[in-house]
Every structure is written in C-alpha cells, then in structure tokens.
Short mmCIF file of C-alpha atoms and ligand atoms in Angstrom, two decimals:
data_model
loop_
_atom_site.label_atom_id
_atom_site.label_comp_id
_atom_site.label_asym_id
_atom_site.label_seq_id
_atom_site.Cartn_x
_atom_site.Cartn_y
_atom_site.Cartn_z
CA UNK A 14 22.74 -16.27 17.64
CA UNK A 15 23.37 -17.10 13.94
CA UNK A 16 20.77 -15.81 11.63
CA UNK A 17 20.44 -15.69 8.00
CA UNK A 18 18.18 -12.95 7.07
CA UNK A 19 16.66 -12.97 3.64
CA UNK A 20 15.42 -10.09 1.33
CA UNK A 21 14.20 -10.16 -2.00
CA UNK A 22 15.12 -6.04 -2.72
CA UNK A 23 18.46 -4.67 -3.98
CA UNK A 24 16.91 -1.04 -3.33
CA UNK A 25 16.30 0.22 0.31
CA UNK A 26 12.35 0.73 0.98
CA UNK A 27 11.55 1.16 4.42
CA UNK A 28 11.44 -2.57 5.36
CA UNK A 29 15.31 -2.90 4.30
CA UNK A 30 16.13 0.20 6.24
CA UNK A 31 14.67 -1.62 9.20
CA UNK A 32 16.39 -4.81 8.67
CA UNK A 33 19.63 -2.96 8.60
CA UNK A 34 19.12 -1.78 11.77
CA UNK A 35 17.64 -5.33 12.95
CA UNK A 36 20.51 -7.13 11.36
CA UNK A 37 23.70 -5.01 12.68
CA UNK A 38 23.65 -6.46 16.36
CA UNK A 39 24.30 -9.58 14.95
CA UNK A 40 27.01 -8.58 12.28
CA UNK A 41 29.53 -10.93 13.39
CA UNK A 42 27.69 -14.02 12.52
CA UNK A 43 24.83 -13.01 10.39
CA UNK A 44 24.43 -13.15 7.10
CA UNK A 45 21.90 -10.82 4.67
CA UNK A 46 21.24 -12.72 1.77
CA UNK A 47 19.63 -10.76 -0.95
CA UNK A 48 17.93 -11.59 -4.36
CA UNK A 49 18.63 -8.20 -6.32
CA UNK A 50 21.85 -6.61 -6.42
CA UNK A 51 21.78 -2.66 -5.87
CA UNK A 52 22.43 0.14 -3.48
CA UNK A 53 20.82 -1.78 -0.36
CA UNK A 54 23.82 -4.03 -0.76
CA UNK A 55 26.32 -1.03 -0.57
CA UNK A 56 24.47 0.16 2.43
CA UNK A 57 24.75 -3.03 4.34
CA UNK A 58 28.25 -3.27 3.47
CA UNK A 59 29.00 0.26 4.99
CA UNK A 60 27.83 -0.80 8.40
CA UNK A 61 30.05 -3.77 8.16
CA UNK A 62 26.73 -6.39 8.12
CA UNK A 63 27.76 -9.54 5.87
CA UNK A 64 25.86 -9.56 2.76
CA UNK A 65 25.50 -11.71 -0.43
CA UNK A 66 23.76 -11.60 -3.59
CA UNK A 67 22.57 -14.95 -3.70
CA UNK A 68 20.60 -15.18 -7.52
CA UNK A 69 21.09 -12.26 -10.43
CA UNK A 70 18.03 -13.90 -11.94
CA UNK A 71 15.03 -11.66 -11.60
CA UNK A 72 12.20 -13.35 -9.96
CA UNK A 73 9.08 -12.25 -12.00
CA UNK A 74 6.26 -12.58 -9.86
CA UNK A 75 4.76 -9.53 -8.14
CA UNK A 76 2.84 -8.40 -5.66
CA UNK A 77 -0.75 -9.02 -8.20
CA UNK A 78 0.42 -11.77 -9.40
CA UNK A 79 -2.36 -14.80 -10.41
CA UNK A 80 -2.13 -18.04 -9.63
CA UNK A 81 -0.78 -19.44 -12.71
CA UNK A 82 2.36 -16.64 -12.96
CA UNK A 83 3.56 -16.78 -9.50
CA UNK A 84 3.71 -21.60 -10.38
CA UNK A 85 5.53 -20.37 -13.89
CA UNK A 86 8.19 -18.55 -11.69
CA UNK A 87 8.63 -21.70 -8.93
CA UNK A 88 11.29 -23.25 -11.72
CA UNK A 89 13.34 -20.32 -11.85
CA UNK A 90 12.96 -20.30 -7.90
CA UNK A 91 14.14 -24.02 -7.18
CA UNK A 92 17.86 -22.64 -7.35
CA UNK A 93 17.78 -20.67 -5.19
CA UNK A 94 15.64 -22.13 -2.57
CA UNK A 95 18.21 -25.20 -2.95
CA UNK A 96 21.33 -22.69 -2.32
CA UNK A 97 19.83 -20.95 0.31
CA UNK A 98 18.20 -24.23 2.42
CA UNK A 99 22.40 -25.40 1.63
CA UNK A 100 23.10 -22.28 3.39
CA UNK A 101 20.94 -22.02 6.35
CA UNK A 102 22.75 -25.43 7.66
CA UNK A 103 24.98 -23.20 9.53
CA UNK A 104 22.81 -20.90 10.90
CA UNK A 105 20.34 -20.97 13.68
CA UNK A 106 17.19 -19.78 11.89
CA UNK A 107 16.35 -17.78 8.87
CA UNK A 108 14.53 -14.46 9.17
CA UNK A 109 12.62 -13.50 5.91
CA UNK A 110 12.03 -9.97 5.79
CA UNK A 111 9.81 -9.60 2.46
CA UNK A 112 7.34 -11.77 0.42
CA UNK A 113 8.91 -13.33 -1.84
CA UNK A 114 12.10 -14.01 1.14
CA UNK A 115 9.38 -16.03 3.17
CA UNK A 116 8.44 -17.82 -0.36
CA UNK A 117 12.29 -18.98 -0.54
CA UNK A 118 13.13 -19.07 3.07
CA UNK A 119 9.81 -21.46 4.35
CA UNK A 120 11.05 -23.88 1.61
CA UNK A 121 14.56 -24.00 3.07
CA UNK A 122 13.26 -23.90 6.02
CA UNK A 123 11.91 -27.19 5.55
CA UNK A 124 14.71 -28.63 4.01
CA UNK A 125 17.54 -27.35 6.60
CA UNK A 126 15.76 -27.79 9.38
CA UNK A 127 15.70 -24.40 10.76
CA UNK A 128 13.19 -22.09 12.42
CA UNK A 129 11.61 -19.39 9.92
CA UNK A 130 10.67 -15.94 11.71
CA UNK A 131 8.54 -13.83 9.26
CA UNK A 132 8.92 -10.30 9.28
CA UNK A 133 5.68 -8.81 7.90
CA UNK A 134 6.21 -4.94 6.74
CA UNK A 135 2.76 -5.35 4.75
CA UNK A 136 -0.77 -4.77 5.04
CA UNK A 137 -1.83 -8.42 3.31
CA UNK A 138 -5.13 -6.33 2.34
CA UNK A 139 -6.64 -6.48 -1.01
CA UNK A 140 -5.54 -2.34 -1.93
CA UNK A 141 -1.77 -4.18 -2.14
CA UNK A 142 -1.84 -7.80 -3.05
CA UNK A 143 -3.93 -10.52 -5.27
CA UNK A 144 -5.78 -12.79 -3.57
CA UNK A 145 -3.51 -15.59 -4.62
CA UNK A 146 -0.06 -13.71 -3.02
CA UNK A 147 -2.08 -13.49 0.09
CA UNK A 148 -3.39 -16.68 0.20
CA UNK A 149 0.53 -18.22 -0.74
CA UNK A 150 1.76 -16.04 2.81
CA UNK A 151 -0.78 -17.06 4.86
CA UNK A 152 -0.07 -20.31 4.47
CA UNK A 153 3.55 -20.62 4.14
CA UNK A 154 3.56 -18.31 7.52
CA UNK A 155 0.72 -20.53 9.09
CA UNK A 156 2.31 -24.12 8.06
CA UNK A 157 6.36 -22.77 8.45
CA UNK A 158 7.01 -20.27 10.46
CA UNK A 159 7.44 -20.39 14.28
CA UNK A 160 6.74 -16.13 14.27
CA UNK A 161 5.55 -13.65 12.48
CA UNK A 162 7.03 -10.54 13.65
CA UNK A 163 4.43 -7.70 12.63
CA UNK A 164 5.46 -4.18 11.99
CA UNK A 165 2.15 -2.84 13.26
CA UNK A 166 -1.12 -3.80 14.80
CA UNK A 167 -3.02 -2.92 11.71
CA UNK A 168 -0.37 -5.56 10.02
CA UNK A 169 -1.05 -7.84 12.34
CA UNK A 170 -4.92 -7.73 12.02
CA UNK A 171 -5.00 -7.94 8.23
CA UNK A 172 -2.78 -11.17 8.26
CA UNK A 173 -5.53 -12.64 11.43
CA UNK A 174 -7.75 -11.66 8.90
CA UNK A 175 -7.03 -13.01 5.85
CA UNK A 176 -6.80 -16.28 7.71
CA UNK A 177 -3.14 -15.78 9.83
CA UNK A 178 -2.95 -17.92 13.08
CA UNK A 179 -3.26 -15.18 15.40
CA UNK A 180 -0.62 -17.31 18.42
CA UNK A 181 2.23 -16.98 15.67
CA UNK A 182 1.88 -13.31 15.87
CA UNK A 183 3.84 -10.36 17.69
CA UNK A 184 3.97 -6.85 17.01
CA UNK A 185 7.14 -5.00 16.92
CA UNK A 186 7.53 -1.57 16.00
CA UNK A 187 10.50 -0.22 13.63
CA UNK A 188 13.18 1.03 16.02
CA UNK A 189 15.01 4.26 15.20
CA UNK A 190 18.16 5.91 17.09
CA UNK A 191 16.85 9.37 18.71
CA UNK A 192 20.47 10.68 18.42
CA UNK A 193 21.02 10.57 14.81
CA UNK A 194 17.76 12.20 14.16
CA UNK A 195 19.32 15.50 15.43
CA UNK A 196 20.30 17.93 13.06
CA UNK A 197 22.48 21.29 13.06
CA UNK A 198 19.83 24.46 13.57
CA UNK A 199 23.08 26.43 11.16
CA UNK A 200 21.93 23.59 8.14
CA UNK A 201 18.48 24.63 8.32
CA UNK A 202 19.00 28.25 6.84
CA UNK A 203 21.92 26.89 4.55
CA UNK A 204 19.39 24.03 3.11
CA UNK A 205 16.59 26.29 2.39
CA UNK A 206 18.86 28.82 1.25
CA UNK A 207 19.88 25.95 -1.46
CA UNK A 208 16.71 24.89 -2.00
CA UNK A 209 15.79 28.21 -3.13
CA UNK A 210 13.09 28.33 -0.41
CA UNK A 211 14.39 30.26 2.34
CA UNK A 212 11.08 32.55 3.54
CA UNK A 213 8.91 30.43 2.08
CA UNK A 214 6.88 27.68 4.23
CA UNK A 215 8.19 24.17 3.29
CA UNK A 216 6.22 20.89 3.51
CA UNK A 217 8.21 18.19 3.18
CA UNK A 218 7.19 14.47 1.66
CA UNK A 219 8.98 11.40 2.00
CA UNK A 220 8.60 8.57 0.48
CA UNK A 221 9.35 7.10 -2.34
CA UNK A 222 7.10 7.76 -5.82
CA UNK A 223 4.05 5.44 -6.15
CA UNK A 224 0.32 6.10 -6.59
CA UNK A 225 -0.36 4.72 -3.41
CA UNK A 226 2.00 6.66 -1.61
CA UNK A 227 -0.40 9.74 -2.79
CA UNK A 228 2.37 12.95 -3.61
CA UNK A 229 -0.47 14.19 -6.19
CA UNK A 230 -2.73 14.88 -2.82
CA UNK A 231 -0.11 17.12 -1.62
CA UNK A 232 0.07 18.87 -5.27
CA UNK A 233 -4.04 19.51 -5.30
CA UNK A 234 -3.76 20.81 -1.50
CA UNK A 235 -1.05 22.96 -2.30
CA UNK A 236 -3.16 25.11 -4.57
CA UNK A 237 -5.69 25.52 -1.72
CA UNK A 238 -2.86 26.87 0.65
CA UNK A 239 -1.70 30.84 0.27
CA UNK A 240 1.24 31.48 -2.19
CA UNK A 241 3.75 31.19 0.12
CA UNK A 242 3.52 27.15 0.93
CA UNK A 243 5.99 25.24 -1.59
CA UNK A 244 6.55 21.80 -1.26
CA UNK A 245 9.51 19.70 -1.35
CA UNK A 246 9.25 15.70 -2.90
CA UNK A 247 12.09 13.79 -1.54
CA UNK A 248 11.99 9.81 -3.08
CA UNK A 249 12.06 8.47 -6.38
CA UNK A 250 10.49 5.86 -8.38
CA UNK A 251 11.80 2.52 -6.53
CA UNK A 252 9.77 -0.48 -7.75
CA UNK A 253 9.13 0.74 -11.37
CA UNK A 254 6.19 3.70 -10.95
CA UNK A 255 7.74 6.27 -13.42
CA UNK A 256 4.82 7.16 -14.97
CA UNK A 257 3.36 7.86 -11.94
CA UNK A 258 6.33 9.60 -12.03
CA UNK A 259 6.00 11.75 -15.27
CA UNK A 260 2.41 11.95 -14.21
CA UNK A 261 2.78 14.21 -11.10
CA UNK A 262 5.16 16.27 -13.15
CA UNK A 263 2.44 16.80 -15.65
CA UNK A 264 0.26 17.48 -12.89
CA UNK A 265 2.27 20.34 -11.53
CA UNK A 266 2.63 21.80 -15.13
CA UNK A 267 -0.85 21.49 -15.49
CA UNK A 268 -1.72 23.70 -12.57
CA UNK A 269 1.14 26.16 -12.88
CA UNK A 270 2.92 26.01 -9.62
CA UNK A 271 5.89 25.02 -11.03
CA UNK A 272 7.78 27.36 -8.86
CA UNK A 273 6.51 26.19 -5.65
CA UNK A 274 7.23 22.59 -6.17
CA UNK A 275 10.38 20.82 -5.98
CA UNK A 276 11.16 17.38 -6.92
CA UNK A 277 14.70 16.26 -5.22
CA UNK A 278 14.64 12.24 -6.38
CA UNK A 279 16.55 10.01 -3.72
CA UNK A 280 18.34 11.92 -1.12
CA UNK A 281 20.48 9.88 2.08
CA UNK A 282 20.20 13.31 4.01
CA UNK A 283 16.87 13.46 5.15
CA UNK A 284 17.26 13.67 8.61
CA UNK A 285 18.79 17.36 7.39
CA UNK A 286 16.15 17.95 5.30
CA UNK A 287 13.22 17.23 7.74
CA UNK A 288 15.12 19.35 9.76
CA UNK A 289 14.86 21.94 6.91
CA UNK A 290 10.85 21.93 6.68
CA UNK A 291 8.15 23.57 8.48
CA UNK A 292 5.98 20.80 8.34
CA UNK A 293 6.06 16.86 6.95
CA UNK A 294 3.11 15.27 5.09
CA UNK A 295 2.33 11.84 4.91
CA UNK A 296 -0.91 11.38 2.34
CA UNK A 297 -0.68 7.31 1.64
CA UNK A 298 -4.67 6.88 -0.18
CA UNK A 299 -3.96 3.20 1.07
CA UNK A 300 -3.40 1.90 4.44
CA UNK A 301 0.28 2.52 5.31
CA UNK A 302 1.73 -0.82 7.18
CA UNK A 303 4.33 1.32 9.14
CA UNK A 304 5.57 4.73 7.76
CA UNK A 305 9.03 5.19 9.19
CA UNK A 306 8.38 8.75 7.60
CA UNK A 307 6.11 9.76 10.16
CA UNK A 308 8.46 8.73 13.02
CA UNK A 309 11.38 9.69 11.55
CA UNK A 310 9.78 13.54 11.55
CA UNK A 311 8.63 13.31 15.19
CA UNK A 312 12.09 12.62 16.51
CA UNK A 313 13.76 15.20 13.93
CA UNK A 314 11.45 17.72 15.94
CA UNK A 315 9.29 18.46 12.59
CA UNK A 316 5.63 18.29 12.56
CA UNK A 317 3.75 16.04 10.88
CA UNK A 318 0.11 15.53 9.23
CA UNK A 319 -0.82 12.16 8.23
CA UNK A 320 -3.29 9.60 6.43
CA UNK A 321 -5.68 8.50 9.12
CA UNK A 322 -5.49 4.45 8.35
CA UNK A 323 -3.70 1.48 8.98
CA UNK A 324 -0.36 2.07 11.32
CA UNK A 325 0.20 5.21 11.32
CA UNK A 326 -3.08 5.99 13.93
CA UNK A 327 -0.84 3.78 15.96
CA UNK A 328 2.28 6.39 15.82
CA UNK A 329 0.10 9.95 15.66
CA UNK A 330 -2.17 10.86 18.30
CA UNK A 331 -4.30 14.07 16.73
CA UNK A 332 -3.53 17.48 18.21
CA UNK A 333 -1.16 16.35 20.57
CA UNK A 334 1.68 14.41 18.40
CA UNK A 335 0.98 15.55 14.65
CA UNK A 336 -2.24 15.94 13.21
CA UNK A 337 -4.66 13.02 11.36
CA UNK A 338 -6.71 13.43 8.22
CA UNK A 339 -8.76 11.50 6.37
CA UNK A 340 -6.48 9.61 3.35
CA UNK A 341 -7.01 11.33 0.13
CA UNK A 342 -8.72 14.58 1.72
CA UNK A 343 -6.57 17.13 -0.40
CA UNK A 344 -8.88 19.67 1.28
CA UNK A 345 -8.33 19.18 5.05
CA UNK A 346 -4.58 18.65 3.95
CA UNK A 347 -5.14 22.19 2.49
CA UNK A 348 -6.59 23.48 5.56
CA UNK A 349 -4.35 21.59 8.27
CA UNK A 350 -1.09 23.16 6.25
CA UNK A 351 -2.63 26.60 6.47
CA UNK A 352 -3.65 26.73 10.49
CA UNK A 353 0.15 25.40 10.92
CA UNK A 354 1.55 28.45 8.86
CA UNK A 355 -0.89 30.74 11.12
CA UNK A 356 0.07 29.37 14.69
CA UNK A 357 3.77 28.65 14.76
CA UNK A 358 3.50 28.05 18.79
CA UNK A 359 0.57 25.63 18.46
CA UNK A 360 3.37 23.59 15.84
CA UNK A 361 6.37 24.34 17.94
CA UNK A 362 4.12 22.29 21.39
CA UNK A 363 2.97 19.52 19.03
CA UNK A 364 6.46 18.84 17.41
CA UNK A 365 8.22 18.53 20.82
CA UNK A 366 5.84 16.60 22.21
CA UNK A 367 5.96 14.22 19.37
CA UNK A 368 9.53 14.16 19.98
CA UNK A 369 9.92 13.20 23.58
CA UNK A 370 6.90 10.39 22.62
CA UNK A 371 8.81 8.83 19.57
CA UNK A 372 12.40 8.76 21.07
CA UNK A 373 10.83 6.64 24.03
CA UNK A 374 8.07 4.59 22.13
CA UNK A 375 10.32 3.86 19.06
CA UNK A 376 13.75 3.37 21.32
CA UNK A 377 16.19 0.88 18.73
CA UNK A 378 17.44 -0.19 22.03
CA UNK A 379 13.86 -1.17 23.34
CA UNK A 380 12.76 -2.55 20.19
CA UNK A 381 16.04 -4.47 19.82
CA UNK A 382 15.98 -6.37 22.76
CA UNK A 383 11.83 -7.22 21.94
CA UNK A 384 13.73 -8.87 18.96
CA UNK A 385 16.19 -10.75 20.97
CA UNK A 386 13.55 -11.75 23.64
CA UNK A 387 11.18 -13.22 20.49
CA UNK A 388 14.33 -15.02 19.18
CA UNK A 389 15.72 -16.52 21.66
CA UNK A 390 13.42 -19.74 22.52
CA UNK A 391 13.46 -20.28 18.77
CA UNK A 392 16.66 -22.21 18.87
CA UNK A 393 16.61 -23.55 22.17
CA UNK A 394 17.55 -26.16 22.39
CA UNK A 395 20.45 -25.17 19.79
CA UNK A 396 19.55 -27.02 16.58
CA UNK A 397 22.00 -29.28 14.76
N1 UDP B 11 13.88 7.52 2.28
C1 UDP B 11 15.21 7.85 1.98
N2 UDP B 11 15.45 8.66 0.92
C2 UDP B 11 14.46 9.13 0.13
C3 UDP B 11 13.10 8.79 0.43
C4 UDP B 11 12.86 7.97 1.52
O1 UDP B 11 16.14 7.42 2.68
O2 UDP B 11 14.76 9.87 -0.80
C5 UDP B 11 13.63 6.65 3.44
C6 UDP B 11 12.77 7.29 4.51
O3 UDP B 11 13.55 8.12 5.33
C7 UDP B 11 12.21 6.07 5.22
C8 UDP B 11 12.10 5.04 4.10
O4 UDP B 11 12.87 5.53 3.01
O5 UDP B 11 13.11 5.60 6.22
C9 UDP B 11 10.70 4.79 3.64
O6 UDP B 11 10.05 4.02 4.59
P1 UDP B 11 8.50 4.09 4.87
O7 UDP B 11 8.24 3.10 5.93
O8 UDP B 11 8.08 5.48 5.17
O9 UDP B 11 7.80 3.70 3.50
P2 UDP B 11 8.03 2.48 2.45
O10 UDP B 11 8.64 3.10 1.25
O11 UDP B 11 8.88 1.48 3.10
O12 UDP B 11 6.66 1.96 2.18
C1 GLC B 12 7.09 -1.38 4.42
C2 GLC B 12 5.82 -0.55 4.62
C3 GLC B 12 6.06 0.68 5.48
C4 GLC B 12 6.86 0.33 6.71
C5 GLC B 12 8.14 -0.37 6.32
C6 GLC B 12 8.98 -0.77 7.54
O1 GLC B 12 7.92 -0.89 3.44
O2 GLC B 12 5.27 -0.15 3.38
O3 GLC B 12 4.82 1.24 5.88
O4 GLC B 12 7.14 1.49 7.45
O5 GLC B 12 7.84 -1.54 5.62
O6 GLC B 12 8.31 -1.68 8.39
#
C-alpha cells in the first residue's frame, strides 16, 4: 500500500508522534510530506520513514482564523495543493493527519484521483477552533474524504456534531509499544538525584506549554500540597505560547516556590523521566482530544491524575487506573496529590493495574492492523 501522508507541523505534537508510528510500517513506499521544516523532519528521518518538505512558505491561517483570512491564504496555498495533487499520482491514497493537511490534501485529492483518509487528532469544539475552521473540515471531510479516522470517541462526537457524517467515521486509538515504555529502576535514583529532587515527592507534567494545556493548575495546587511535593514541567512552548510561557514563570515567582518547581523545556527522555516521578498530572482546562501523556504514564508504571473531559475518561477509569478530577479544580488536584503521598500501596495497585490495561488496550500492534483493516478497501480495486 502506497500512501502519502500529509502534515502541516515541522515540530512533533502528539498527533506527529502518532503518525510516526502510523507511517513506519509502510516506510518502504510511503512518503511524509510536510509543510514546515523542523525537528519532526529529523525524527522521521531517524526511523528511516521518507520525508519531504514540500513548501518553506508559512501558511498563515490558524486555528481562529475568520472567514476572510483563511480565502487571503488559498493563493499562497494553490502551490502547493498543485505539487502535492502532482504527487499523489503515484500513490494509492493520501492520509492527512492535521487541519490544514486535509485543506491541501482534499484538493489534491480531487485532482489526482485518490482516496483522502482524515486523521482527526482534534476536538472540532468551539474552546479550539472558529466557527469558520470548523465549518471548512466538516465539509472538506464530508464532501472528500472516504474516512475519518478519529483519535477518540469524544473526537468523533464533536465532528457528528458540528455537522460530520457520522458513516465516514471510525475511532482508533493512538498505539504505543509497551516495551519501550520500560525504564531502568538504577535511572530513577540517578534522575532525581540530578534533578535535585531525590526525597522529595515528584509530580510530573507533560505536555507541551499552552494555556489550555493548564501547567498554572498544577502551580496553584502545589501550594495546597505539604512542602515536600515539587513539581517537574517537561514541554516547551511549541506553537508560539511564550508568554504563557513567561507567565507561569511569573506565577511561580509570585508565590515563592521557586525551589519546588522545575521547568526542564523539551526533553526526548520522558519515558525515563515518568519513570522518575511519583505521580503524573494531566490538568488540560479544555477537552483533551487524546492525551498520549496519560497513556504513556500508565504503561511506564507511573500514576496518573487527570482532567475529567473529552478522551481522556475514555483512557482513565477513577480509582482503579489513575484518578479523574474535574478540569481546572486546582483544589481536588491539591487533595488527590496529597492522599497519593499518604498511601504509597493504594498508588503502587492503581499504577500496575493501569499498566497491564494500557499495554493491552493501546497495543501498536492491535491498533496497527485496525489501520490496515480501515485502509485496505480504500484502494480496491487498485486505482490508476
Ligand atoms: N513530549 C515530548 N517531550 C516533551 C513534552 C512532550 O516528547 O518535552 C511528548 C509526549 O510524550 C507526548 C506528546 O509529546 O507523546 C504530546 O502528546 P499529547 O497527546 O499528550 O498532547 P498534544 O501536545 O499532542 O496535544
Ligand atoms: C492532538 C491532541 C492530543 C492527542 C494527539 C494524538 O495533538 O491534542 O490530545 O493525544 O493529537 O492523537
């Protein structure tokens, strides 16, 4: 199967990460066509997956974009829907994995002739995209694509919603090895050592820096917790948030827990540093799509307490995988983080139970061949 995948990101958010693990089976005759050069490139390069850069032109429009600026930025578009619709001729279908991919690749689609698949990482709700951005996936999904592959349930409801065709639609979670989420118990003590933390009771968040992501929850809970929870920040500023950036920094100033806050920007080892923390919080104030995060702590064996909306009630079940809160309740966070410090059997039970559940449920394997199974009676027969 020959598939050019499309992404408009040169920096690896969760829903590249996934595609680099979709794409790799088919390495030998896929191609990853991006429209931003950067460090997602390098990454697909390193696991040998055939990647170009297909435009250096920035494509303006964003995820609240109006009407009128996302039409100003079809001009600069036509180039590159032309190149890739040139390129998709000798490939069996194109698989967009982002917005602004199923933008170029339903266009091309109807040039070259080939089947579109639609990988939606997004909640298409209102809390993350302008009415018009929704409206302009609907339809190109509704009119061009013969799937849309949808990383949750809750993704899947919000594009039904917003006026979807419900038939086109198949949920497929993001697949994760269970193997490489095991680290060395001798790295835990080293890492903490390093971290300057070692004693101390580390809650770990991961995810990249962006209000909606919610790290300054974590920062008001922490000063509700005893003296000895510190906090570790693991992510950076991806899609241009730094001053919500500076803004948690101030924030931490502000309240004078300097010392029990670290921030550690991008990291690649965080399989080693879940491994390193006592517990993992995920506080998105909107409705998280997916949130690898919280899976990628279950199978690394570290608890996890999590925003109570959108996928993620899908991956936690309360008290017996991780632990759910309300988003944006900084004082149940508070309280949640404290009974885990107090009962370290009552975390140990929970964290291998949500082990054993995510290496089955979330299987690469499993969810690989869900992928092939979806694909296959695209191009049958074998278009020409
Ligand atoms: N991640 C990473 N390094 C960091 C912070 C995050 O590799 O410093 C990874 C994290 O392990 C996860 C992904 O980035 O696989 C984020 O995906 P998620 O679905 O949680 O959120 P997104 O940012 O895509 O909304
Ligand atoms: C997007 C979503 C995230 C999801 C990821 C992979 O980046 O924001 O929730 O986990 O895609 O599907």
């Amino acid at each position: 199967m020959k598939i050019l995948f499309l992404d408009q990101s040169g920096k690896p958010g969760g829903a590249e990460l996934c595609l680099i693990d979709i794409a790799k089976p088919y390495r030998d005759s896929c191609l990853v066509g991006l429209f931003a050069d950067g460090p997602f490139r390098e990454l697909l390069e390193q696991q040998d997956i055939p990647v170009e850069v297909l435009t250096t032109e920035s494509i303006q429009v964003r995820k609240e974009s109006s009407l009128m600026q996302g039409l100003s930025s079809m001009g600069s578009l036509l180039p590159l829907i032309a190149k890739v619709a040139q390129k998709a001729r000798d490939y069996d279908l194109i698989y967009a994995n982002t917005q602004k991919a199923l933008v170029v690749g339903a266009l091309a689609s109807f040039l070259s002739r080939r089947p579109l698949v639609y990988h939606l990482h997004d909640i298409l709700s209102l809390d993350h995209f302008s009415r018009t951005n929704r409206a302009i996936a609907v339809t190109l999904a509704n009119t061009q694509a013969s799937l849309v592959i949808a990383n949750s349930q809750a993704s899947q409801a919000a594009f039904v919603e917003a006026g979807g065709r419900s038939p086109l639609t198949a949920v497929v979670y993001n697949g994760f090895n269970p193997d490489f989420y095991r680290a060395d118990e001798s790295q835990r003590k080293t890492l903490r050592q390093q971290l300057g933390l070692d004693g101390q009771f580390i809650v770990g968040h991961f995810s990249r820096l962006s209000p909606w992501k919610g790290q300054h929850i974590l920062i008001e809970a922490l000063t509700q917790c005893p003296e000895d929870v510190t906090a570790i920040f693991v992510g950076e500023a991806l899609f241009g948030e730094q001053d919500y950036a500076q803004s948690l920094h101030q924030q931490v100033a502000e309240l004078g827990i300097e010392k029990r806050i670290r921030f550690l920007g991008f990291r690649s080892d965080i399989v080693q540093l879940m491994s390193a923390c006592d517990l993992v919080a995920h506080t998105s104030v909107a409705p998280e799509p997916f949130g690898r995060v919280v899976v990628e702590a279950m199978l690394c064996g570290c608890p996890v307490v999590a925003a109570k909306a959108g996928g993620v009630v899908e991956l936690v079940e309360h008290e017996q995988t991780g632990w759910l809160i309300p988003p944006g309740d900084s004082a149940l966070l508070a309280d949640v983080i404290t009974n885990c410090r107090q009962q370290p059997e009552a975390r140990t039970i929970v964290a291998h139970q949500a082990r054993d559940t995510a290496s089955q449920r979330f299987h690469l394997n499993t969810i690989n061949q869900q992928i092939v199974q979806l694909l296959k009676p695209l191009i049958l027969p074998k278009a020409n």
